[in-house]
């Protein structure tokens, strides 16, 4: 594992065995997260971006989901040790989950318990992960966390129930809860999708500010490239269980190589499209059924540049410049494929 990295996902394959058929949800997913950086993971719903984070957290539904292959290497900041999360005993994984890696979701109402006050729920997170803390200390810390995430009159609102708060406030509470244990990595899965545009911007600013203040790495998962433009250092674009392009944020926005990334960029409003030589009118068609994916390149039924070879053979990921990989026949020259 490279010393700058806190997380490395290697050749991850996950399959779902369902009554309706088999879904190869992840096919050789690889990415890394550096200390204190934000990685944006982008793609349409069903592309595997959330399955990847559930695999990191070891929260895949059992027995339907199976990790067929791969490694998830995590460097524990406390001990400096490198561990494969997929091989960690469940008891130790429970410590990692919540303490070292925390997660926030799209709709906080489903993650918050409606019958407990927000203060009780933050306190519970603190007490579970730090059993030596007293309830008084935990309440003090809960109030501190609510202040940190910008909840006004935190001393009073700590006793509110989730339904007494707005959607934006509830998302702030979720962030407070996720960060109350001072994790090394925060996984934010569509954290702003359910919110209106102004509140979205405020929540993203908040996450950025907290990252600087507390020092942590973030995996920001979204279907909207616009969300990661200001917030990510590097971006992984996913399509039907594969990473089709992976690059520093500037390269994704100024010199996107994969036709799918180019199409996604067309759907981002107010984008400087100077870097796109042949603008696409967005992406036509729908994501194919994961039960019955097309042969060859999985994007070929929607790709404006499709060639015969694309319909038959799937391209491997090729590094076209340092840190920039793309999975497309248009960028494979000779034997340069790295797989
Ligand atoms: Fe399009 Fe072919 Fe590239 Fe797939 S491999 S994205 S179909 S050009």
Coordinates of N, CA and C in Angstrom, one line a residue, residues 96-296:
X96 N -13.9 -0.5 13.5 CA -13.5 0.3 12.3 C -14.7 1.1 11.8
X97 N -15.9 0.4 11.8 CA -17.1 1.0 11.3 C -17.6 2.0 12.3
X98 N -17.7 3.2 12.0 CA -18.2 4.2 13.0 C -17.0 4.9 13.6
X99 N -16.0 4.2 14.1 CA -14.9 4.8 14.7 C -13.9 5.4 13.7
X100 N -13.5 4.5 12.8 CA -12.4 4.9 11.8 C -13.1 5.3 10.5
X101 N -14.1 4.6 10.1 CA -14.8 5.0 8.8 C -16.3 5.2 9.2
X102 N -16.8 6.4 8.8 CA -18.3 6.7 9.1 C -19.0 6.9 7.8
X103 N -20.3 6.8 7.8 CA -21.0 7.0 6.6 C -22.3 7.8 6.8
X104 N -22.6 8.7 5.8 CA -23.8 9.4 5.9 C -24.6 9.2 4.6
X105 N -25.9 9.2 4.7 CA -26.8 8.7 3.6 C -27.6 9.9 3.1
X106 N -28.3 9.6 1.9 CA -29.1 10.6 1.3 C -30.2 11.2 2.1
X107 N -31.0 10.3 2.7 CA -32.2 10.7 3.4 C -32.0 10.5 4.9
X108 N -31.7 11.5 5.7 CA -31.4 11.3 7.1 C -32.6 10.8 7.9
X109 N -33.8 11.1 7.3 CA -35.0 10.7 8.1 C -35.0 9.1 8.3
X110 N -34.5 8.4 7.2 CA -34.5 7.0 7.3 C -33.4 6.5 8.2
X111 N -32.3 7.3 8.4 CA -31.2 6.8 9.2 C -31.4 7.3 10.7
X112 N -32.2 8.3 10.9 CA -32.4 8.8 12.3 C -33.6 8.1 12.9
X113 N -33.6 7.8 14.1 CA -34.7 7.1 14.8 C -35.7 8.2 15.2
X114 N -37.0 8.1 14.7 CA -37.9 9.2 15.0 C -38.3 9.2 16.5
X115 N -38.1 8.2 17.3 CA -38.6 8.2 18.7 C -37.6 8.7 19.7
X116 N -36.4 8.9 19.2 CA -35.3 9.5 20.1 C -34.9 10.9 19.7
X117 N -34.5 11.7 20.7 CA -34.1 13.0 20.3 C -32.8 12.9 19.6
X118 N -32.4 14.0 18.8 CA -31.2 14.0 18.0 C -30.0 13.9 19.0
X119 N -30.1 14.5 20.2 CA -29.0 14.5 21.2 C -28.8 13.1 21.6
X120 N -29.9 12.4 21.9 CA -29.7 11.0 22.4 C -29.0 10.1 21.3
X121 N -29.4 10.4 20.1 CA -28.8 9.6 19.0 C -27.3 9.9 18.8
X122 N -26.9 11.1 18.9 CA -25.5 11.5 18.8 C -24.8 10.9 20.0
X123 N -25.4 11.0 21.2 CA -24.8 10.5 22.4 C -24.6 9.0 22.3
X124 N -25.6 8.3 21.8 CA -25.4 6.9 21.6 C -24.2 6.5 20.8
X125 N -24.1 7.2 19.6 CA -22.9 7.0 18.7 C -21.6 7.1 19.5
X126 N -21.6 8.2 20.3 CA -20.4 8.5 21.1 C -20.1 7.4 22.1
X127 N -21.2 7.0 22.8 CA -21.0 6.0 23.9 C -20.7 4.6 23.4
X128 N -21.3 4.2 22.3 CA -21.0 2.9 21.7 C -19.5 2.8 21.4
X129 N -19.0 3.9 20.8 CA -17.6 3.8 20.3 C -16.6 4.2 21.4
X130 N -17.0 4.9 22.4 CA -16.1 5.2 23.5 C -16.8 4.9 24.8
X131 N -16.8 3.6 25.2 CA -17.6 3.2 26.4 C -17.2 3.8 27.7
X132 N -16.0 4.3 27.7 CA -15.5 4.9 29.0 C -16.0 6.4 29.2
X133 N -16.7 6.9 28.2 CA -17.2 8.3 28.3 C -18.5 8.3 29.2
X134 N -18.6 9.3 30.1 CA -19.9 9.4 30.9 C -21.0 10.0 30.0
X135 N -22.2 9.8 30.5 CA -23.4 10.4 29.7 C -23.3 11.9 29.7
X136 N -22.8 12.5 30.8 CA -22.7 13.9 30.9 C -21.7 14.4 29.8
X137 N -20.5 13.7 29.7 CA -19.5 14.1 28.7 C -20.0 13.9 27.3
X138 N -20.8 12.8 27.1 CA -21.3 12.5 25.8 C -22.3 13.6 25.4
X139 N -23.1 14.1 26.3 CA -24.1 15.2 26.0 C -23.4 16.5 25.7
X140 N -22.3 16.7 26.4 CA -21.5 17.9 26.1 C -20.9 17.8 24.7
X141 N -20.4 16.7 24.4 CA -19.8 16.5 23.1 C -20.8 16.6 22.0
X142 N -22.1 16.0 22.3 CA -23.2 16.1 21.3 C -23.5 17.5 21.0
X143 N -23.5 18.4 22.0 CA -23.8 19.8 21.8 C -22.7 20.5 21.0
X144 N -21.5 20.1 21.4 CA -20.3 20.6 20.7 C -20.4 20.3 19.2
X145 N -20.8 19.0 18.9 CA -20.8 18.6 17.5 C -22.0 19.3 16.8
X146 N -23.1 19.6 17.4 CA -24.2 20.3 16.8 C -23.8 21.7 16.5
X147 N -23.0 22.3 17.4 CA -22.4 23.7 17.1 C -21.5 23.6 15.9
X148 N -20.7 22.6 15.9 CA -19.7 22.5 14.8 C -20.3 22.4 13.4
X149 N -21.5 21.7 13.4 CA -22.1 21.6 12.1 C -23.1 22.7 11.8
X150 N -23.1 23.7 12.7 CA -23.8 25.0 12.4 C -25.3 24.9 12.8
X151 N -25.7 24.1 13.8 CA -27.1 24.1 14.3 C -27.2 25.3 15.3
X152 N -28.0 26.2 15.0 CA -28.2 27.3 16.0 C -28.9 26.9 17.2
X153 N -28.6 27.6 18.3 CA -29.1 27.2 19.7 C -29.0 25.7 20.0
X154 N -27.7 25.2 19.8 CA -27.5 23.8 19.9 C -27.9 23.2 21.3
X155 N -27.7 24.1 22.4 CA -28.0 23.6 23.7 C -29.5 23.3 23.8
X156 N -30.3 24.0 23.0 CA -31.8 23.7 23.1 C -32.2 22.6 22.1
X157 N -31.6 22.7 20.9 CA -32.1 21.8 19.8 C -31.6 20.4 20.0
X158 N -30.6 20.2 21.0 CA -30.1 18.8 21.2 C -31.3 18.0 21.7
X159 N -32.3 18.6 22.3 CA -33.5 17.8 22.8 C -34.6 17.7 21.8
X160 N -34.4 18.2 20.6 CA -35.4 18.1 19.5 C -35.5 16.7 19.0
X161 N -36.7 16.3 18.5 CA -36.8 15.0 17.8 C -36.6 15.3 16.3
X162 N -36.2 14.3 15.5 CA -35.9 14.6 14.1 C -37.0 15.3 13.3
X163 N -38.3 15.0 13.6 CA -39.3 15.6 12.8 C -39.5 17.1 13.1
X164 N -38.8 17.5 14.2 CA -38.9 19.0 14.5 C -37.9 19.8 13.7
X165 N -37.1 19.1 12.9 CA -36.0 19.8 12.2 C -36.3 19.7 10.7
X166 N -35.7 20.7 10.0 CA -35.8 20.7 8.5 C -34.9 19.6 7.9
X167 N -35.1 19.3 6.6 CA -34.2 18.3 5.9 C -32.7 18.7 6.0
X168 N -32.4 19.9 5.8 CA -31.0 20.4 5.9 C -30.5 20.2 7.3
X169 N -31.3 20.6 8.3 CA -30.8 20.4 9.7 C -30.6 18.9 10.1
X170 N -31.5 18.1 9.6 CA -31.4 16.6 9.8 C -30.1 16.1 9.2
X171 N -29.7 16.6 8.0 CA -28.5 16.2 7.4 C -27.3 16.6 8.2
X172 N -27.4 17.9 8.8 CA -26.3 18.3 9.6 C -26.2 17.4 10.9
X173 N -27.3 17.0 11.4 CA -27.3 16.1 12.6 C -26.6 14.8 12.2
X174 N -26.9 14.3 11.0 CA -26.3 13.0 10.6 C -24.8 13.2 10.5
X175 N -24.4 14.4 9.9 CA -22.9 14.7 9.8 C -22.3 14.7 11.2
X176 N -23.0 15.4 12.1 CA -22.5 15.5 13.5 C -22.3 14.1 14.1
X177 N -23.3 13.3 13.8 CA -23.2 11.9 14.4 C -22.1 11.1 13.8
X178 N -21.9 11.3 12.5 CA -20.9 10.5 11.8 C -19.5 11.0 12.2
X179 N -19.4 12.3 12.5 CA -18.1 12.8 12.9 C -17.8 12.8 14.3
X180 N -18.8 12.4 15.2 CA -18.6 12.5 16.6 C -17.5 11.6 17.1
X181 N -17.1 10.6 16.3 CA -16.1 9.6 16.7 C -14.7 10.0 16.0
X182 N -14.7 11.1 15.4 CA -13.5 11.6 14.7 C -12.9 10.5 13.7
X183 N -13.7 10.2 12.7 CA -13.2 9.1 11.8 C -12.1 9.6 10.9
X184 N -11.4 8.6 10.3 CA -10.3 8.9 9.3 C -10.9 9.1 8.0
X185 N -12.1 8.4 7.7 CA -12.7 8.4 6.4 C -14.2 8.7 6.6
X186 N -14.8 9.6 5.9 CA -16.2 9.8 5.9 C -16.7 9.4 4.5
X187 N -17.7 8.5 4.4 CA -18.3 8.1 3.2 C -19.6 8.9 3.1
X188 N -19.8 9.8 2.2 CA -21.0 10.6 2.0 C -21.7 10.1 0.8
X189 N -22.8 9.4 1.0 CA -23.5 8.8 -0.2 C -24.7 9.6 -0.6
X190 N -24.6 10.4 -1.6 CA -25.6 11.3 -2.1 C -26.1 12.2 -1.0
X191 N -25.2 12.9 -0.3 CA -25.6 13.6 1.0 C -26.5 14.7 0.7
X192 N -26.6 15.2 -0.5 CA -27.4 16.4 -0.7 C -28.6 16.2 -1.7
X193 N -28.7 15.0 -2.2 CA -29.7 14.8 -3.2 C -31.1 15.2 -2.8
X194 N -31.5 14.9 -1.5 CA -32.9 15.1 -1.1 C -33.1 16.6 -0.7
X195 N -32.1 17.4 -0.9 CA -32.2 18.8 -0.4 C -32.3 19.8 -1.5
X196 N -32.9 21.0 -1.2 CA -33.0 22.0 -2.3 C -31.6 22.6 -2.5
X197 N -31.5 23.3 -3.7 CA -30.2 23.7 -4.2 C -29.3 24.5 -3.2
X198 N -30.0 25.5 -2.6 CA -29.2 26.4 -1.6 C -28.7 25.6 -0.5
X199 N -29.6 24.7 0.1 CA -29.1 23.9 1.2 C -28.0 22.9 0.8
X200 N -28.2 22.4 -0.4 CA -27.1 21.5 -1.0 C -25.8 22.1 -0.9
X201 N -25.7 23.4 -1.4 CA -24.4 24.1 -1.4 C -23.9 24.3 0.1
X202 N -24.8 24.6 1.0 CA -24.4 24.8 2.4 C -23.8 23.5 3.0
X203 N -24.5 22.4 2.7 CA -24.0 21.1 3.2 C -22.7 20.7 2.7
X204 N -22.5 21.0 1.3 CA -21.2 20.7 0.7 C -20.1 21.6 1.3
X205 N -20.4 22.8 1.5 CA -19.4 23.8 2.1 C -19.1 23.3 3.5
X206 N -20.1 22.8 4.2 CA -19.9 22.4 5.6 C -18.9 21.2 5.6
X207 N -19.2 20.2 4.7 CA -18.4 19.0 4.7 C -16.9 19.4 4.4
X208 N -16.8 20.3 3.4 CA -15.4 20.8 3.1 C -14.7 21.5 4.3
X209 N -15.5 22.3 5.0 CA -14.9 23.0 6.1 C -14.5 22.1 7.2
X210 N -15.3 21.1 7.4 CA -15.0 20.1 8.5 C -13.8 19.3 8.1
X211 N -13.7 19.0 6.8 CA -12.5 18.2 6.4 C -11.2 19.0 6.7
X212 N -11.3 20.3 6.4 CA -10.1 21.1 6.7 C -9.8 21.2 8.2
X213 N -10.9 21.3 9.0 CA -10.8 21.5 10.4 C -10.4 20.2 11.1
X214 N -11.0 19.1 10.7 CA -10.8 17.9 11.5 C -9.7 17.0 10.8
X215 N -9.4 17.2 9.5 CA -8.4 16.4 8.9 C -9.0 14.9 8.7
X216 N -9.6 14.7 7.5 CA -10.1 13.4 7.3 C -10.2 13.2 5.7
X217 N -10.3 12.0 5.3 CA -10.5 11.7 3.9 C -12.0 11.6 3.6
X218 N -12.5 11.9 2.4 CA -13.9 11.8 2.1 C -14.1 11.0 0.8
X219 N -15.0 10.1 0.8 CA -15.5 9.5 -0.4 C -16.9 10.1 -0.7
X220 N -17.0 10.9 -1.7 CA -18.2 11.6 -2.0 C -18.9 11.0 -3.2
X221 N -20.0 10.3 -2.9 CA -20.7 9.5 -3.9 C -21.9 10.3 -4.4
X222 N -22.0 10.5 -5.8 CA -23.1 11.3 -6.3 C -23.4 10.9 -7.8
X223 N -24.6 11.2 -8.2 CA -24.9 10.9 -9.6 C -24.6 12.2 -10.4
X224 N -24.3 13.3 -9.7 CA -24.2 14.6 -10.4 C -22.7 15.1 -10.4
X225 N -22.1 15.1 -11.5 CA -20.7 15.6 -11.6 C -20.5 17.0 -11.1
X226 N -21.6 17.8 -11.2 CA -21.5 19.2 -10.7 C -21.2 19.2 -9.2
X227 N -21.7 18.2 -8.4 CA -21.5 18.2 -7.0 C -20.0 18.0 -6.6
X228 N -19.3 17.2 -7.4 CA -17.9 17.0 -7.1 C -16.9 18.0 -7.7
X229 N -17.4 18.8 -8.6 CA -16.5 19.8 -9.3 C -15.7 20.6 -8.3
X230 N -16.4 21.1 -7.3 CA -15.7 22.0 -6.3 C -15.2 21.2 -5.2
X231 N -15.6 20.0 -5.0 CA -15.3 19.3 -3.7 C -14.3 18.2 -3.8
X232 N -14.0 17.7 -5.0 CA -13.2 16.5 -5.1 C -11.8 16.8 -5.6
X233 N -10.8 16.0 -5.2 CA -9.5 16.1 -5.7 C -9.4 15.2 -6.9
X234 N -9.9 13.9 -6.8 CA -9.9 13.0 -7.9 C -11.3 12.4 -8.1
X235 N -11.6 11.9 -9.3 CA -12.9 11.4 -9.6 C -12.8 10.0 -10.2
X236 N -13.7 9.1 -9.7 CA -13.9 7.8 -10.4 C -15.3 7.8 -11.0
X237 N -15.3 7.6 -12.3 CA -16.6 7.6 -13.0 C -17.0 6.1 -13.2
X238 N -18.2 5.7 -12.7 CA -18.6 4.3 -12.7 C -19.7 4.1 -13.7
X239 N -19.7 2.9 -14.4 CA -20.8 2.5 -15.3 C -20.9 1.0 -15.2
X240 N -22.1 0.6 -14.8 CA -22.5 -0.8 -14.8 C -21.4 -1.7 -14.1
X241 N -21.0 -1.3 -12.9 CA -20.1 -2.1 -12.1 C -18.6 -1.9 -12.4
X242 N -18.3 -1.0 -13.3 CA -16.9 -0.8 -13.6 C -16.5 0.7 -13.4
X243 N -15.2 0.9 -13.2 CA -14.8 2.3 -13.2 C -14.3 2.5 -14.7
X244 N -15.0 3.5 -15.4 CA -14.7 3.7 -16.8 C -13.7 4.8 -17.0
X245 N -13.6 5.7 -16.0 CA -12.5 6.7 -16.1 C -12.2 7.2 -14.6
X246 N -10.9 7.4 -14.4 CA -10.4 7.7 -13.1 C -9.3 8.7 -13.3
X247 N -9.4 9.9 -12.7 CA -8.5 11.0 -13.0 C -8.6 12.1 -12.0
X248 N -7.6 13.0 -11.9 CA -7.7 14.2 -11.1 C -8.9 15.0 -11.6
X249 N -9.5 15.8 -10.7 CA -10.7 16.5 -11.1 C -10.5 17.4 -12.3
X250 N -9.4 18.1 -12.3 CA -9.2 19.0 -13.5 C -9.2 18.3 -14.8
X251 N -8.6 17.1 -14.8 CA -8.6 16.4 -16.1 C -10.0 15.9 -16.5
X252 N -10.7 15.5 -15.5 CA -12.1 15.0 -15.8 C -12.9 16.1 -16.4
X253 N -12.7 17.3 -15.9 CA -13.5 18.5 -16.4 C -13.0 19.1 -17.6
X254 N -11.6 19.1 -17.8 CA -11.1 19.8 -18.9 C -10.7 18.9 -20.1
X255 N -10.4 17.6 -19.8 CA -10.0 16.8 -20.8 C -10.6 15.3 -20.6
X256 N -11.9 15.2 -20.5 CA -12.5 13.9 -20.3 C -12.3 13.0 -21.5
X257 N -11.9 11.7 -21.2 CA -11.6 10.9 -22.3 C -12.7 9.9 -22.7
X258 N -13.4 9.4 -21.6 CA -14.4 8.4 -21.9 C -15.7 9.0 -22.4
X259 N -16.3 8.5 -23.5 CA -17.6 9.1 -24.0 C -18.7 9.2 -22.9
X260 N -18.7 8.3 -21.9 CA -19.7 8.4 -20.9 C -19.4 9.6 -20.0
X261 N -18.2 9.8 -19.6 CA -17.8 11.0 -18.8 C -18.2 12.3 -19.6
X262 N -17.9 12.3 -20.9 CA -18.2 13.4 -21.8 C -19.7 13.7 -21.8
X263 N -20.5 12.6 -21.8 CA -21.9 12.7 -21.8 C -22.4 13.3 -20.5
X264 N -21.8 12.8 -19.4 CA -22.2 13.3 -18.0 C -22.0 14.8 -17.9
X265 N -20.8 15.2 -18.5 CA -20.5 16.6 -18.4 C -21.5 17.5 -19.1
X266 N -22.0 16.9 -20.2 CA -23.0 17.7 -20.9 C -24.3 18.0 -20.1
X267 N -24.5 17.1 -19.1 CA -25.7 17.4 -18.3 C -25.4 18.2 -17.1
X268 N -24.2 18.7 -16.9 CA -23.9 19.6 -15.8 C -24.1 21.1 -16.3
X269 N -25.0 21.8 -15.7 CA -25.3 23.2 -16.1 C -24.1 24.1 -15.8
X270 N -24.0 25.1 -16.6 CA -23.0 26.2 -16.4 C -21.6 25.6 -16.4
X271 N -21.3 24.7 -17.2 CA -20.0 24.1 -17.3 C -19.2 24.8 -18.4
X272 N -17.9 25.0 -18.2 CA -17.1 25.5 -19.3 C -16.7 24.3 -20.1
X273 N -17.3 24.3 -21.3 CA -17.2 23.1 -22.2 C -16.0 23.2 -23.2
X274 N -15.1 24.2 -22.9 CA -14.0 24.4 -23.8 C -13.2 23.2 -24.1
X275 N -13.1 22.3 -23.0 CA -12.2 21.2 -23.2 C -12.8 20.1 -24.0
X276 N -14.1 20.1 -24.3 CA -14.7 19.0 -25.1 C -14.6 19.4 -26.6
X277 N -13.9 18.6 -27.3 CA -13.8 18.9 -28.8 C -15.1 18.6 -29.5
X278 N -15.7 17.5 -29.2 CA -17.0 17.2 -29.9 C -18.1 17.1 -28.9
X279 N -18.8 18.2 -28.5 CA -19.8 18.1 -27.5 C -20.9 17.1 -27.8
X280 N -21.3 16.4 -26.8 CA -22.4 15.4 -27.0 C -23.7 16.0 -26.4
X281 N -24.8 15.6 -27.0 CA -26.1 16.2 -26.5 C -26.5 15.3 -25.3
X282 N -25.7 15.2 -24.2 CA -26.1 14.4 -23.1 C -25.9 12.9 -23.5
X283 N -26.6 12.0 -22.7 CA -26.4 10.6 -23.0 C -27.8 10.0 -23.4
X284 N -27.8 9.4 -24.5 CA -29.1 8.8 -25.0 C -29.3 7.4 -24.3
X285 N -30.6 7.0 -24.3 CA -30.9 5.7 -23.8 C -30.8 5.6 -22.3
X286 N -31.1 4.4 -21.8 CA -31.0 4.1 -20.3 C -29.9 3.1 -20.0
X287 N -29.6 3.1 -18.7 CA -28.7 2.1 -18.2 C -29.2 0.7 -18.5
X288 N -28.5 -0.2 -19.2 CA -29.0 -1.5 -19.5 C -29.3 -2.3 -18.2
X289 N -30.2 -3.3 -18.3 CA -30.5 -4.1 -17.1 C -29.3 -4.8 -16.6
X290 N -29.0 -4.7 -15.3 CA -27.8 -5.3 -14.7 C -27.9 -6.9 -14.8
X291 N -29.2 -7.4 -15.0 CA -29.4 -8.8 -15.1 C -28.9 -9.3 -16.4
X292 N -29.0 -8.4 -17.4 CA -28.7 -8.8 -18.8 C -27.8 -7.8 -19.5
X293 N -26.6 -7.6 -19.0 CA -25.8 -6.5 -19.5 C -25.4 -6.8 -21.0
X294 N -25.1 -5.8 -21.8 CA -24.7 -6.1 -23.2 C -23.3 -6.7 -23.2
X295 N -23.0 -7.4 -24.3 CA -21.6 -7.9 -24.5 C -20.7 -6.8 -24.8
X296 N -19.4 -7.1 -24.8 CA -18.4 -6.1 -25.1 C -18.4 -4.9 -24.2

